[in-house]
Amino acid sequence: MLFYSFFKTQIGNEVEVELKNDIRIKGTLKSIDQYLNVKLDDIQVTNEDKYPHLSAVTSTFIRGSTVRYIHLNASTVDTALLQDATRREHHANMGKAPSGS
């Protein structure tokens, strides 16, 4: 849930989503769900010469399982808050027994 919570703080910011089929799409993050499915507005394909059929698209839904990377602007990331949330999640999971055999 850490990544989901983190990406919720990025709504309204510009992100670049790199898909597993090498398409890169820049746009404004409109929403994200717990499966990391992404909705983008005002999109631009970074390599429009290679994918001209996407030039007419202005908003899109991207299934989380097709995402390779989500690139963020460093200025929009609150690293102190992210580090603190990581520590809290780590400490919360320390008391749990490992699963498996």
Short mmCIF file of C-alpha atoms in Angstrom, two decimals:
data_model
loop_
_atom_site.label_atom_id
_atom_site.label_comp_id
_atom_site.label_asym_id
_atom_site.label_seq_id
_atom_site.Cartn_x
_atom_site.Cartn_y
_atom_site.Cartn_z
CA MET A 1 0.00 0.00 0.00
CA LEU A 2 3.03 2.29 0.31
CA PHE A 3 3.31 2.90 -3.42
CA TYR A 4 -0.43 3.44 -3.79
CA SER A 5 -0.41 6.03 -0.99
CA PHE A 6 2.64 7.71 -2.48
CA PHE A 7 1.18 7.97 -5.98
CA LYS A 8 -2.06 9.41 -4.56
CA THR A 9 0.03 12.41 -3.47
CA GLN A 10 1.17 12.87 -7.09
CA ILE A 11 -2.34 13.40 -8.53
CA GLY A 12 -2.39 16.60 -10.56
CA ASN A 13 1.34 16.45 -11.33
CA GLU A 14 2.93 15.63 -14.67
CA VAL A 15 4.33 12.10 -14.94
CA GLU A 16 5.80 9.96 -17.69
CA VAL A 17 4.65 6.36 -17.89
CA GLU A 18 6.85 3.86 -19.69
CA LEU A 19 4.97 0.77 -20.82
CA LYS A 20 6.39 -2.73 -21.23
CA ASN A 21 6.03 -2.39 -25.03
CA ASP A 22 8.40 0.66 -24.92
CA ILE A 23 5.72 3.33 -25.46
CA ARG A 24 6.33 6.38 -23.25
CA ILE A 25 3.40 8.64 -22.45
CA LYS A 26 3.60 11.98 -20.62
CA GLY A 27 0.55 13.46 -19.02
CA THR A 28 -1.14 14.81 -15.92
CA LEU A 29 -1.91 12.11 -13.37
CA LYS A 30 -5.69 12.16 -12.95
CA SER A 31 -6.15 9.07 -10.76
CA ILE A 32 -4.54 5.84 -9.63
CA ASP A 33 -6.01 2.81 -7.86
CA GLN A 34 -4.67 0.06 -5.59
CA TYR A 35 -3.69 -2.04 -8.64
CA LEU A 36 -1.64 0.94 -9.91
CA ASN A 37 -3.97 1.41 -12.87
CA VAL A 38 -3.34 4.95 -14.07
CA LYS A 39 -5.55 7.60 -15.71
CA LEU A 40 -3.73 10.42 -17.52
CA ASP A 41 -5.06 13.66 -19.03
CA ASP A 42 -3.43 15.95 -21.62
CA ILE A 43 -1.17 13.17 -22.85
CA GLN A 44 1.71 13.31 -25.31
CA VAL A 45 3.54 10.32 -26.72
CA THR A 46 7.28 10.98 -26.49
CA ASN A 47 8.07 9.18 -29.78
CA GLU A 48 5.15 10.36 -31.90
CA ASP A 49 6.92 9.44 -35.17
CA LYS A 50 6.90 5.79 -34.15
CA TYR A 51 3.31 5.82 -32.81
CA PRO A 52 1.36 8.32 -34.96
CA HIS A 53 -1.97 6.64 -34.19
CA LEU A 54 -1.70 7.94 -30.60
CA SER A 55 -1.37 11.60 -31.58
CA ALA A 56 -5.16 12.15 -31.53
CA VAL A 57 -5.59 10.75 -28.01
CA THR A 58 -5.92 13.33 -25.21
CA SER A 59 -6.57 11.13 -22.17
CA THR A 60 -5.99 7.47 -21.42
CA PHE A 61 -6.40 4.64 -18.94
CA ILE A 62 -3.34 2.43 -18.46
CA ARG A 63 -3.62 -0.96 -16.82
CA GLY A 64 -1.10 -1.35 -14.01
CA SER A 65 0.21 -4.69 -15.28
CA THR A 66 1.43 -3.03 -18.51
CA VAL A 67 3.52 -0.37 -16.73
CA ARG A 68 7.29 -0.76 -16.63
CA TYR A 69 8.20 2.56 -14.96
CA ILE A 70 6.54 5.75 -13.81
CA HIS A 71 8.92 8.70 -14.03
CA LEU A 72 8.27 11.64 -11.70
CA ASN A 73 9.67 15.15 -11.48
CA ALA A 74 12.12 15.27 -8.57
CA SER A 75 10.66 18.58 -7.44
CA THR A 76 7.24 16.99 -6.78
CA VAL A 77 8.53 14.19 -4.54
CA ASP A 78 8.68 14.84 -0.80
CA THR A 79 11.54 12.46 0.04
CA ALA A 80 11.37 13.09 3.79
CA LEU A 81 7.70 12.08 3.86
CA LEU A 82 8.41 9.02 1.69
CA GLN A 83 11.28 7.90 3.94
CA ASP A 84 9.13 8.34 7.03
CA ALA A 85 6.29 6.29 5.50
CA THR A 86 8.76 3.56 4.53
CA ARG A 87 10.08 3.38 8.09
CA ARG A 88 6.54 3.17 9.51
CA GLU A 89 5.59 0.36 7.13
CA HIS A 90 8.80 -1.52 7.91
CA HIS A 91 8.21 -1.27 11.67
CA ALA A 92 4.58 -2.34 11.25
CA ASN A 93 5.68 -5.45 9.33
CA MET A 94 8.45 -6.37 11.82
CA GLY A 95 5.93 -7.85 14.26
CA LYS A 96 4.36 -10.12 11.64
CA ALA A 97 5.53 -13.71 11.27
CA PRO A 98 6.98 -14.59 7.86
CA SER A 99 4.62 -16.52 5.61
CA GLY A 100 5.49 -19.82 3.98
CA SER A 101 6.88 -23.02 5.38
#
